[in-house]
Short mmCIF file of C-alpha atoms in Angstrom, two decimals:
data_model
loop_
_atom_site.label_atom_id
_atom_site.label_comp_id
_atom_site.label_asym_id
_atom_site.label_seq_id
_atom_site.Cartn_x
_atom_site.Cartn_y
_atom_site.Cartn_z
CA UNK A 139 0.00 0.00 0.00
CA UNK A 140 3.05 2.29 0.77
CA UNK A 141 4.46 3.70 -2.26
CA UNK A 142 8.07 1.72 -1.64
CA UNK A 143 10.31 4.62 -2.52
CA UNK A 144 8.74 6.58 0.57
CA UNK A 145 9.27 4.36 3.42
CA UNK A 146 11.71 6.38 5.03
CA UNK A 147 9.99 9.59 4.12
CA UNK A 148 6.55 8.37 5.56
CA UNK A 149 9.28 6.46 8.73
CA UNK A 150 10.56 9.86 9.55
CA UNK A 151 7.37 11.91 9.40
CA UNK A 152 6.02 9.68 11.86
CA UNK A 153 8.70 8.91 14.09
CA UNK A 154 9.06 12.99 14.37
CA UNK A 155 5.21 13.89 14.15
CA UNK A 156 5.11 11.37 17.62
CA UNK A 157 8.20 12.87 19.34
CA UNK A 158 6.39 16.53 18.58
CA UNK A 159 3.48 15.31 19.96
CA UNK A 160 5.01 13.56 23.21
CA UNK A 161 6.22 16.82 23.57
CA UNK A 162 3.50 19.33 23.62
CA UNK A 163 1.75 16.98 25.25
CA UNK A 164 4.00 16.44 28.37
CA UNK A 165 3.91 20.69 27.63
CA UNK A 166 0.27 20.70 28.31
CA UNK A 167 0.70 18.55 31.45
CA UNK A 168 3.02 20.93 33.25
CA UNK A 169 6.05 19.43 32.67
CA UNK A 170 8.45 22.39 32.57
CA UNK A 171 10.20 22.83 29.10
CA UNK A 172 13.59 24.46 28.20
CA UNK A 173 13.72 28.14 27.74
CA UNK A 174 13.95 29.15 24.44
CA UNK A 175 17.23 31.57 23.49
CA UNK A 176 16.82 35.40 22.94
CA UNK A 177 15.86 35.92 19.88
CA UNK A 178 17.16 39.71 18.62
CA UNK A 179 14.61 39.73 15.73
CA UNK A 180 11.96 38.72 17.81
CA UNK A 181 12.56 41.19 20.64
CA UNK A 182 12.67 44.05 17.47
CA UNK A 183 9.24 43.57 16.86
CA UNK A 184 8.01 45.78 19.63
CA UNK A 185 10.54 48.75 19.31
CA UNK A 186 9.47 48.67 15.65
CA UNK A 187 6.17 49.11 16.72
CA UNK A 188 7.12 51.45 19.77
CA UNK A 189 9.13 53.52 17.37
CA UNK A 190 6.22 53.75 14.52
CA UNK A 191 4.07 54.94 17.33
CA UNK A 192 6.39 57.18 18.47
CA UNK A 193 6.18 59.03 15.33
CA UNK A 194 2.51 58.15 14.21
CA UNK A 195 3.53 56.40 11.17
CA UNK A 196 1.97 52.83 9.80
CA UNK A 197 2.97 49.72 10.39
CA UNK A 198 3.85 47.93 7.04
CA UNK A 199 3.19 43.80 7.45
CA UNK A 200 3.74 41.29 5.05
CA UNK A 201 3.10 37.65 5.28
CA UNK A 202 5.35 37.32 1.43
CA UNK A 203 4.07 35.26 -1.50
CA UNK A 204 3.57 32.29 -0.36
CA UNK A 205 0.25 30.75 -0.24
CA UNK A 206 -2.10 28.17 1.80
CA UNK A 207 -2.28 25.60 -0.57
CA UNK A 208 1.30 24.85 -2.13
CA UNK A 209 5.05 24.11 -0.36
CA UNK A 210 5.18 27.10 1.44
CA UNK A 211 1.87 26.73 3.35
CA UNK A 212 4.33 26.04 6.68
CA UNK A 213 5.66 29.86 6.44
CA UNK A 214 2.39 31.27 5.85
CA UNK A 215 0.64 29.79 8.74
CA UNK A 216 3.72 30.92 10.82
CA UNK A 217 3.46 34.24 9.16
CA UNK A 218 -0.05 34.28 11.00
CA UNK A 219 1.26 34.23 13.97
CA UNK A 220 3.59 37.37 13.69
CA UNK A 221 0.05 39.01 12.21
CA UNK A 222 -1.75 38.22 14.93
CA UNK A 223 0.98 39.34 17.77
CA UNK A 224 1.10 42.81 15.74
CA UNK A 225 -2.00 43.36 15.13
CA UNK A 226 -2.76 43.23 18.52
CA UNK A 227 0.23 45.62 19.55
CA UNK A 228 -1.13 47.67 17.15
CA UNK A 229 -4.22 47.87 18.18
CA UNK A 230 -3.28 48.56 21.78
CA UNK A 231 -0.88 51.29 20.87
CA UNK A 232 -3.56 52.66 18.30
CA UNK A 233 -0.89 52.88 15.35
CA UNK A 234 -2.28 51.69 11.89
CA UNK A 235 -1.28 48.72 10.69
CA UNK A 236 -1.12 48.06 6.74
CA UNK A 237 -1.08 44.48 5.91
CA UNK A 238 -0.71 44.19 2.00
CA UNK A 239 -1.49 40.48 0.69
CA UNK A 240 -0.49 39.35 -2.65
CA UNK A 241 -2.74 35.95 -2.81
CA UNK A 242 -5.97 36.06 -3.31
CA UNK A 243 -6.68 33.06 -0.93
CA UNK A 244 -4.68 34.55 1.42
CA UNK A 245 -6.71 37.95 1.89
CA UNK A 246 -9.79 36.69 4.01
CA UNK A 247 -7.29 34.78 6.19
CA UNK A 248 -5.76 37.75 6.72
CA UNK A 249 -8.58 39.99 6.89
CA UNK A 250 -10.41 37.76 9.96
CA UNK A 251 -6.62 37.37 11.64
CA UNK A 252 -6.66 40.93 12.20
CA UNK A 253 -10.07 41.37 12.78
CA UNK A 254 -10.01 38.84 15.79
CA UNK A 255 -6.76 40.36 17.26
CA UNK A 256 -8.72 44.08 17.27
CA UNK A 257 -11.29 42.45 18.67
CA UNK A 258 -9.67 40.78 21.29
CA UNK A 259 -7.80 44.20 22.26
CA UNK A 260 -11.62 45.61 21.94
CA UNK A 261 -10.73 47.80 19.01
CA UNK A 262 -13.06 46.61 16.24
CA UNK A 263 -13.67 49.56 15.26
CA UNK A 264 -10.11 50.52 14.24
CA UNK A 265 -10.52 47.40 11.86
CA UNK A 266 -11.21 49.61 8.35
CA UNK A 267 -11.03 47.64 4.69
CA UNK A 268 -8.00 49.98 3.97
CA UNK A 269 -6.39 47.47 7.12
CA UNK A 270 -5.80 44.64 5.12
CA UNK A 271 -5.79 45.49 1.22
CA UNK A 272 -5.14 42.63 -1.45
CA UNK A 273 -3.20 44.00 -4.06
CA UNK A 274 -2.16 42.20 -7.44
CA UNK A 275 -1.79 38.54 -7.71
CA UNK A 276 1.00 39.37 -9.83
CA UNK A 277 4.32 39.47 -8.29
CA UNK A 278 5.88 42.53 -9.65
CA UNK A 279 2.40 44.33 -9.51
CA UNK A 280 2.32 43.73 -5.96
CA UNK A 281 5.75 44.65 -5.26
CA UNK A 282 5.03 48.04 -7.37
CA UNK A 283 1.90 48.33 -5.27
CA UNK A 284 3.70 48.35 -1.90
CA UNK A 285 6.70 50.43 -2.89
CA UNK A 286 3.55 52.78 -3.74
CA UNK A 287 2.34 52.85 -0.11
CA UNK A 288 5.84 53.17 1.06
CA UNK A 289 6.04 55.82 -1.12
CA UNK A 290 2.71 58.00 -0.19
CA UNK A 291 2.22 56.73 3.73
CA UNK A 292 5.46 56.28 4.72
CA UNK A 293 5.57 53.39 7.61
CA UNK A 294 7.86 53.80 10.22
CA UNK A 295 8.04 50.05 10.44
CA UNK A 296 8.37 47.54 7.96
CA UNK A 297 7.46 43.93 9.10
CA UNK A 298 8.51 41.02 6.14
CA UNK A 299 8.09 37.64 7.50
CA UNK A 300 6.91 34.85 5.24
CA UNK A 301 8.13 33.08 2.28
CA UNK A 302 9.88 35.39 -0.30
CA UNK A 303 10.84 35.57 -4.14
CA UNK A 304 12.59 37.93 -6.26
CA UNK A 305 10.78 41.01 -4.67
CA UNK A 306 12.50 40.53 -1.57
CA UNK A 307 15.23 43.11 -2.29
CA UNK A 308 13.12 45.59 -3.98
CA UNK A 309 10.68 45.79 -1.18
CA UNK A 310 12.94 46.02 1.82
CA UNK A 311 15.08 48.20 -0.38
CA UNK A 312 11.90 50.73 -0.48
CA UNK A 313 11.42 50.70 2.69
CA UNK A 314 15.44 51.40 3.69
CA UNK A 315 14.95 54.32 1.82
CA UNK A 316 11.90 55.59 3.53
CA UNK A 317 13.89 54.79 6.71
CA UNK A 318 11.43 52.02 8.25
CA UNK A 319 12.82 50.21 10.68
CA UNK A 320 12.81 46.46 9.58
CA UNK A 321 12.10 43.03 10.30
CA UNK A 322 12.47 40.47 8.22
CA UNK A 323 12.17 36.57 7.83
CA UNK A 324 11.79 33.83 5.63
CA UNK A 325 13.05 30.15 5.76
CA UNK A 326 13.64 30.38 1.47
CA UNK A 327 17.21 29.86 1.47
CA UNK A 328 17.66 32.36 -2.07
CA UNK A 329 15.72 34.79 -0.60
CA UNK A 330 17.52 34.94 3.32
CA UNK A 331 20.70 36.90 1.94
CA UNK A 332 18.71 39.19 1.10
CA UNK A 333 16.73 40.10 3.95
CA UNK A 334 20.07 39.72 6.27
CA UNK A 335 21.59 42.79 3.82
CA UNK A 336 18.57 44.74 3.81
CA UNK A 337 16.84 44.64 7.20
CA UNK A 338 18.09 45.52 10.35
CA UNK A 339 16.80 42.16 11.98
CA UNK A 340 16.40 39.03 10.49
CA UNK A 341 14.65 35.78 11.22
CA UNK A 342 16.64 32.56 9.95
CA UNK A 343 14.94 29.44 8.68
CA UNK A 344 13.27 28.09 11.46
CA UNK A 345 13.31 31.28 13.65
CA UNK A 346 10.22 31.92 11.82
CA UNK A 347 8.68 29.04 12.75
CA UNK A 348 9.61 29.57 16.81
CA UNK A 349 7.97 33.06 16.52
CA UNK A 350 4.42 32.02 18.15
CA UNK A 351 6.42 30.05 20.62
CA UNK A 352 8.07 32.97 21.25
CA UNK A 353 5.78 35.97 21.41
CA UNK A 354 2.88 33.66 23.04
CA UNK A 355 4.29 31.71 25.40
CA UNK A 356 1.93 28.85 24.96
CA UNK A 357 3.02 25.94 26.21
CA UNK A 358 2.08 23.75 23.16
CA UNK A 359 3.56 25.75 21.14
CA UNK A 360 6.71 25.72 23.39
CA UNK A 361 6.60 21.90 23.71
CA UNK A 362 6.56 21.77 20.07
CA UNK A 363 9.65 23.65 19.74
CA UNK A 364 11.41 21.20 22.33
CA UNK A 365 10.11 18.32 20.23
CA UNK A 366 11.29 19.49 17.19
CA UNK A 367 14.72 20.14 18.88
CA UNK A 368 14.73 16.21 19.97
CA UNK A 369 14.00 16.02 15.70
CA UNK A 370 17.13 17.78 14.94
CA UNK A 371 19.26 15.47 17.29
CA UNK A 372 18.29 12.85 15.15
CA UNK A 373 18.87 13.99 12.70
CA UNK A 374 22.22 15.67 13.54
CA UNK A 375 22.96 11.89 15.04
CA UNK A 376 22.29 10.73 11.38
CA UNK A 377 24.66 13.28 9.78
CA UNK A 378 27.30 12.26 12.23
CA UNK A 379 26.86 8.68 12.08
CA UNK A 380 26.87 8.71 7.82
CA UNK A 381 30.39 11.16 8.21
CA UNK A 382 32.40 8.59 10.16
CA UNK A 383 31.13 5.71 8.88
CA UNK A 384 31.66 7.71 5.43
CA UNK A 385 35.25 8.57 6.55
CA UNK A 386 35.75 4.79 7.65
CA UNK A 387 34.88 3.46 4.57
CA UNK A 388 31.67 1.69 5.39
CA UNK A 389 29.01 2.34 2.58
CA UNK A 390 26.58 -0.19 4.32
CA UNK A 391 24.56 2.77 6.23
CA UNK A 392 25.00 5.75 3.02
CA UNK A 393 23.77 3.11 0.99
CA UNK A 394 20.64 2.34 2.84
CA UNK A 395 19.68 6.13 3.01
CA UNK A 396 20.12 6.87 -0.33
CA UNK A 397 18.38 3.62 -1.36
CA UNK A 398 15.40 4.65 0.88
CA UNK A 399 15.57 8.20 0.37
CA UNK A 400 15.48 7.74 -3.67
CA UNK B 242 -18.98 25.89 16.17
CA UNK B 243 -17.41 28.58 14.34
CA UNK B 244 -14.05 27.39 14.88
CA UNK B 245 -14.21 23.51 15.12
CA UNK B 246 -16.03 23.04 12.06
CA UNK B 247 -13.13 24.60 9.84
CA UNK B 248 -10.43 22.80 12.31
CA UNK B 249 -12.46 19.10 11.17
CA UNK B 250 -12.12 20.42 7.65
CA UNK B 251 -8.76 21.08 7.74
CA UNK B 252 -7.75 18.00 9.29
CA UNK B 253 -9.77 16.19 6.97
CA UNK B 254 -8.05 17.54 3.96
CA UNK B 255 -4.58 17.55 5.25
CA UNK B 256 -4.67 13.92 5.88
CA UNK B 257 -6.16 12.78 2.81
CA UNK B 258 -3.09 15.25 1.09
CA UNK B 259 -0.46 13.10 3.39
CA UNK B 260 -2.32 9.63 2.72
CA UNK B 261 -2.15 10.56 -1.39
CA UNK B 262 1.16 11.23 -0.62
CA UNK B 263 2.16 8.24 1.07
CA UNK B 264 -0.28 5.53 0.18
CA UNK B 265 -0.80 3.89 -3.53
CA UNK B 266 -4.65 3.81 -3.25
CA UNK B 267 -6.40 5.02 -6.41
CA UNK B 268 -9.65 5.93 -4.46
CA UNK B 269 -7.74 8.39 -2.38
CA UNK B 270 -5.79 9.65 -5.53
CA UNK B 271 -9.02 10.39 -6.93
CA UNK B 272 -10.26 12.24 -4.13
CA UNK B 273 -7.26 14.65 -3.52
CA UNK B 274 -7.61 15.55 -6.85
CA UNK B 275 -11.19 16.55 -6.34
CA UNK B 276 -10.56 17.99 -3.87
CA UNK B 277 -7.83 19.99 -5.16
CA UNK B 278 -10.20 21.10 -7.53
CA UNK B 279 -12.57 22.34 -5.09
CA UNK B 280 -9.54 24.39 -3.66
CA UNK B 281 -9.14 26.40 -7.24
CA UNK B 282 -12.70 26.89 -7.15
CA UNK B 283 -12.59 28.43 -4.09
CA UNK B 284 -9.53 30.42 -5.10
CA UNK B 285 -11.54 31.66 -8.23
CA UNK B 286 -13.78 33.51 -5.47
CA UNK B 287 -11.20 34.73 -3.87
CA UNK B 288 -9.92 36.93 -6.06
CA UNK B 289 -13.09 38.32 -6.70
CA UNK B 290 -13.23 38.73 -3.27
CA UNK B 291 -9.96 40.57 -3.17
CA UNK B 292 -10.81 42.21 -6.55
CA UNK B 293 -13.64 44.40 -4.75
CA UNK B 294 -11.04 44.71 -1.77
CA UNK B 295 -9.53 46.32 -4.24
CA UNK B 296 -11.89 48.58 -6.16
CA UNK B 297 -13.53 49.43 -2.60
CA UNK B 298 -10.28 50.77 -1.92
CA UNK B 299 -9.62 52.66 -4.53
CA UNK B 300 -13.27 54.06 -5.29
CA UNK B 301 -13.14 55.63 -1.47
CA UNK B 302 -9.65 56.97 -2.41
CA UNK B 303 -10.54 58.89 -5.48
CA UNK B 304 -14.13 59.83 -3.64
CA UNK B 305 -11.95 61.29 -0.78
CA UNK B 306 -9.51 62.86 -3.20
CA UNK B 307 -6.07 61.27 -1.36
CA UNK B 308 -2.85 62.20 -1.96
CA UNK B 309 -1.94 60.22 -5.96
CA UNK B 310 -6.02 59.92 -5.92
CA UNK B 311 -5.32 59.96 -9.98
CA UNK B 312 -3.42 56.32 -9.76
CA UNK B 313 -6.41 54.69 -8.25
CA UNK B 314 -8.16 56.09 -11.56
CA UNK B 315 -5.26 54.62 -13.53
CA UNK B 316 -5.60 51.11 -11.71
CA UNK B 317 -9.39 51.12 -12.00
CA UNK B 318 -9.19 52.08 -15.50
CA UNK B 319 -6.80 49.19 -16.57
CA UNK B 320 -8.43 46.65 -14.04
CA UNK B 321 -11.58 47.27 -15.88
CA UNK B 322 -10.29 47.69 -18.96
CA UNK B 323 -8.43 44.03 -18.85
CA UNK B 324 -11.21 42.03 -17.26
CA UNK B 325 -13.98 43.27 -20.29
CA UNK B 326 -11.09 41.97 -22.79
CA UNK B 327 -10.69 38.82 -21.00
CA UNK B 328 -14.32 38.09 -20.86
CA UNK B 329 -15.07 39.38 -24.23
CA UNK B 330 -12.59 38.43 -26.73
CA UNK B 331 -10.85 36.44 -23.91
CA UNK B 332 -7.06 35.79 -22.89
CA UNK B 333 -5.42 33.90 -25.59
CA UNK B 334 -6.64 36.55 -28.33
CA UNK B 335 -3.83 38.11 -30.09
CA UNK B 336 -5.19 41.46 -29.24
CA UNK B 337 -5.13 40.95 -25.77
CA UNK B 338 -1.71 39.08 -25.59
CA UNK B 339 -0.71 42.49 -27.56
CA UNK B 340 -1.37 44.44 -24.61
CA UNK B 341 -0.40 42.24 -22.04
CA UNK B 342 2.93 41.48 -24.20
CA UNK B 343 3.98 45.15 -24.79
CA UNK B 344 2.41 47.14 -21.15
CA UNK B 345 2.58 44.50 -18.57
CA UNK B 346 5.40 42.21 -19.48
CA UNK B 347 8.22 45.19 -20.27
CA UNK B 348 6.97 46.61 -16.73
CA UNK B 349 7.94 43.70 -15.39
CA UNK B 350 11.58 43.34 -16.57
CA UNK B 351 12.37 47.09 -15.96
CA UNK B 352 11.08 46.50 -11.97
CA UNK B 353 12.78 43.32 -11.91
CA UNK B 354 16.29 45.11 -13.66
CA UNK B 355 16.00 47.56 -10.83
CA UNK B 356 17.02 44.75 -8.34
CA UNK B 357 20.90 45.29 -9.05
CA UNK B 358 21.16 48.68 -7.67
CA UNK B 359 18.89 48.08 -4.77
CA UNK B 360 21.61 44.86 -4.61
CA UNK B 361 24.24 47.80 -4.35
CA UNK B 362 22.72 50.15 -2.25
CA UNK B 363 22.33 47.37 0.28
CA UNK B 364 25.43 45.53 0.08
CA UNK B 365 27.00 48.94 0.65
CA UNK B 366 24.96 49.26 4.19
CA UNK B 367 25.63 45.92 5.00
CA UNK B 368 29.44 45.57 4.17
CA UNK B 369 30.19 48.30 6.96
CA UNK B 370 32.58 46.65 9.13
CA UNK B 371 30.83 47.04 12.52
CA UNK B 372 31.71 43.93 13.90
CA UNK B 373 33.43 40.72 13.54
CA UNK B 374 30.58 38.54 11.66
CA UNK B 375 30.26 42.15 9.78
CA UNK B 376 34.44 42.04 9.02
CA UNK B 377 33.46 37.91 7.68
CA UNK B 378 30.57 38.70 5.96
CA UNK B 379 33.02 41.68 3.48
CA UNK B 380 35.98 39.37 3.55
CA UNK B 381 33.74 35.92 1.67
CA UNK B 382 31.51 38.68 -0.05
CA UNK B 383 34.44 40.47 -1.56
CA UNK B 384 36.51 36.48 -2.34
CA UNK B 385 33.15 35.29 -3.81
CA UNK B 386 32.72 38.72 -6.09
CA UNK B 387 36.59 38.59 -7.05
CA UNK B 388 36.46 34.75 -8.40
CA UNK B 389 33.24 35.59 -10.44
CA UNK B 390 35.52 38.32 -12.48
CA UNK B 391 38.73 37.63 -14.33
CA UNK B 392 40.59 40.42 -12.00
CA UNK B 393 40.20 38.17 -9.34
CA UNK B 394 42.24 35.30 -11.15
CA UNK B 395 44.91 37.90 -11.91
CA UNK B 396 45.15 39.34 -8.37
CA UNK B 397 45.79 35.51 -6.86
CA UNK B 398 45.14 32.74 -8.76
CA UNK B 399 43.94 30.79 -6.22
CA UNK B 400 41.20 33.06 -5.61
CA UNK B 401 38.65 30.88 -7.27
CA UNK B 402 39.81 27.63 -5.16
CA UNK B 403 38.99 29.45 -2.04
CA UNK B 404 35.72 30.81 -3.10
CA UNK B 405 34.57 27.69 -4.14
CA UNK B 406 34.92 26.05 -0.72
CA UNK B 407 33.48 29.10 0.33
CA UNK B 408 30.39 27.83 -1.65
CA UNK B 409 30.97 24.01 -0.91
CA UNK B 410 31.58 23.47 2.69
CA UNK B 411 30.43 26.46 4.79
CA UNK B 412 27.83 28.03 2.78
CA UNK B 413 26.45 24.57 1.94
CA UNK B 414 26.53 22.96 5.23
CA UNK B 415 24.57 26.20 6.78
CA UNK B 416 21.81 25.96 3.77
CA UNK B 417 21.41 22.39 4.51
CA UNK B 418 21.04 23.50 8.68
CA UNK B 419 17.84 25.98 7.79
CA UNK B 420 16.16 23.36 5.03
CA UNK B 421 16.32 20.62 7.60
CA UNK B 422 15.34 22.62 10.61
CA UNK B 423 12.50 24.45 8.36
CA UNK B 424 11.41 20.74 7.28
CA UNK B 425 10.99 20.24 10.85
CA UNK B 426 9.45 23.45 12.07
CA UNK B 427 6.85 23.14 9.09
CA UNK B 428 6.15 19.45 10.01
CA UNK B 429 5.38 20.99 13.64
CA UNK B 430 2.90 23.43 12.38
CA UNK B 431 0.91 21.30 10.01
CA UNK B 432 1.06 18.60 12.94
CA UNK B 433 -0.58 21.53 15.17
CA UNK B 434 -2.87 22.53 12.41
CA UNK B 435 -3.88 19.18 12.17
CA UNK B 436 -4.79 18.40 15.75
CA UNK B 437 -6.41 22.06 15.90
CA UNK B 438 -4.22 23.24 18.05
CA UNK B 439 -2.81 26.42 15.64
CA UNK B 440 -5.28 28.57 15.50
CA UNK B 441 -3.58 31.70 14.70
CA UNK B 442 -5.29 31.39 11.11
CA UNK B 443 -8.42 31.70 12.80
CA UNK B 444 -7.80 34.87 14.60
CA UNK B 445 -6.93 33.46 17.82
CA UNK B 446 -3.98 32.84 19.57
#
């Protein structure tokens, strides 16, 4: 029944999906979990706020181009989270917040995100249609788009935290020259030099993915990032084990992985 | 209700997307690819959706008179203007591909030609030796630039050698860190998202 090329695949996705879930479980039980390391980027995301209240400018959010349907589905659901946590800042501090949204799919997700986190500050009413606007599906259309608003409202922050293409640089490059302060993050590995050049904080790979642990404090959220630390253990054990048995000249074990992995 | 219905949904879908993935059983083949369908569907009303996002938008800011109120005039113009071609003579008319072929495509390019002097103005900013990741970050930028040019050859001809382990061992071995550790920290969320316990899509925490 199991395709037989994606044993190990469907091996690994288990044998991790159960450690994750041993571990935000023991999380919801009390057990106490490890603390998670300062994150700079993370800890930028309220003085960008502070500082675009401060000067009552917008706050610019982006959750990139990914979408909810294709590979980078992972990033955009943990691109919610950041939305969420600002909106909410936002709507305590007052300050506008302009989320731009370049799929169509992803606009009502993004619309009720914010709407829920002004509710739950009980600000609905700051919640306007120009708070989340849907721009192009087009990539260079919606990269000429936001330029536009950098251009005419001028945020004082520029939040960028999702999966990214070849706007990346043109975007955070528009808002360096408005002189937003910036936060970026995606885990696309072309896109990450990028934002590291062009943003004064950056969020690396699966930083992005540790924000909700991070901002919320929730402890499944928190388990889960201990379980997926047990995940990259084994997996660090399996890069170590196929090195020296590599180096020793055993191909028994790199011959089994790549075999299974084909 | 208003949350746990979507949260069976989505469960429901993702694991019939992991059990097409995993299992060779033609019945659930057939249904992710229904229901894949269903998902374009539903994407077709979303952009109408975000298409009157979008008008609304811009109607209110011509109405009000904003700042660049004559773009929005522009954008509705062309909007409107594109969408009674596509539905009249439709998209794969030489007429139409004329104007998407000769406004929309050269737009493109020139935006996306622009990207090597934002490139420079942010390397620039970046390069500025502030500290000592700052001081490694100049010293491999300015290797990898020298070996792609043949001044870089002349200066030291093992130039290339270096950058290329700079591209092979360190650079390589960090990409494959943040794919595996993004493999896992995706596999977390979908995990959550299928047990209901993200709900950060929904609006709450």
């Amino acid at each position: 029944m199991l395709f037989p090329t994606k044993i190990l695949s469907f091996a690994t996705m288990i044998l991790f999906c159960g450690l994750i879930y041993y571990s935000f479980t023991a999380a919801k039980k009390g057990k106490e979990m490890p603390k998670i390391r300062r994150i700079p980027a993370l800890e930028a995301i309220d003085e960008a706020i502070g500082r675009a209240t401060e000067l009552g400018a917008p706050v610019h959010f982006s959750p990139g181009r990914g979408g909810l349907v294709d590979e980078e589905s992972g990033q955009m659901l943990a691109s919610f989270q950041f939305l969420s946590y600002i909106a909410r800042q936002t709507a305590k501090y007052k300050t506008q917040l302009i989320t731009t949204i370049c799929d169509a799919m992803v606009f009502p997700v993004a619309q009720e995100v914010v709407r829920q986190a002004y509710i739950a500050e009980g600000a609905p009413e700051r919640f306007t249609p120009e708070t989340v606007r849907f721009l192009s599906n087009d990539q260079m259309a919606y990269c000429t788009a936001v330029l536009g608003i950098f251009q005419r409202e001028k945020p004082a922050a520029n939040f960028m935290i999702g999966a990214w293409y070849a706007e990346t640089m043109l975007i955070a490059e528009g808002a360096a020259v408005i002189g937003a302060m910036q936060v970026g993050g995606t885990a696309r590995l072309f896109q990450l030099p990028y934002l590291v050049v062009s943003c004064d904080y950056c969020l690396l790979g699966e930083e992005v993915f540790a924000g909700g642990a991070y901002l919320g404090k929730d402890p499944v959220q928190l388990g889960s990032l201990a379980g997926q630390d047990l995940c990259k253990l084994i997996c660090c054990g399996i890069i170590v084990v196929g090195v020296v048995t590599r180096l020793l000249g055993w191909t028994y074990f790199h011959d089994i992985i790549g075999k299974l992995g084909k | 209700m208003r949350r746990e219905v979507p949260s069976i949904i989505l469960a429901f879908v993702g694991l019939l997307m992991i059990a097409e993935t995993f299992l060779n059983i033609p019945a659930v083949a057939s249904l992710s690819r229904d229901v894949k369908n269903w998902g374009i569907i539903i994407g077709g009303f979303a952009l109408a959706l975000g298409s009157a996002n979008l008008a609304r938008f811009h109607i209110v800011r011509i109405a009000r008179k904003n700042k660049e109120w004559y773009n929005s005039v522009a954008l509705l113009a062309c909007m409107a203007a594109f969408a009674l071609a596509g539905v009249t003579i439709g998209p794969k008319a030489a007429s139409y591909a004329f104007y998407y072929n000769n406004f929309l495509a050269p737009m493109n390019t020139t935006l996306q030609g622009m990207t090597v002097f934002f490139v420079g103005s942010a390397a620039y900013r970046a390069f500025t030796v502030r500290n000592a990741e700052a001081a490694i970050l100049l010293l491999t930028a300015v290797i990898v630039i020298l070996s792609s040019i043949p001044l870089g050859e002349q200066l030291w001809s093992r130039i290339p050698a270096i950058s290329k382990w700079i591209q092979d061992v360190p650079n390589l071995s960090g990409q494959r860190g943040i794919i595996i550790t993004s493999a896992v920290g995706s596999m977390a969320i979908g995990l959550r998202v299928l047990l209901g316990l993200e709900r950060s899509h929904f609006g709450g925490e």
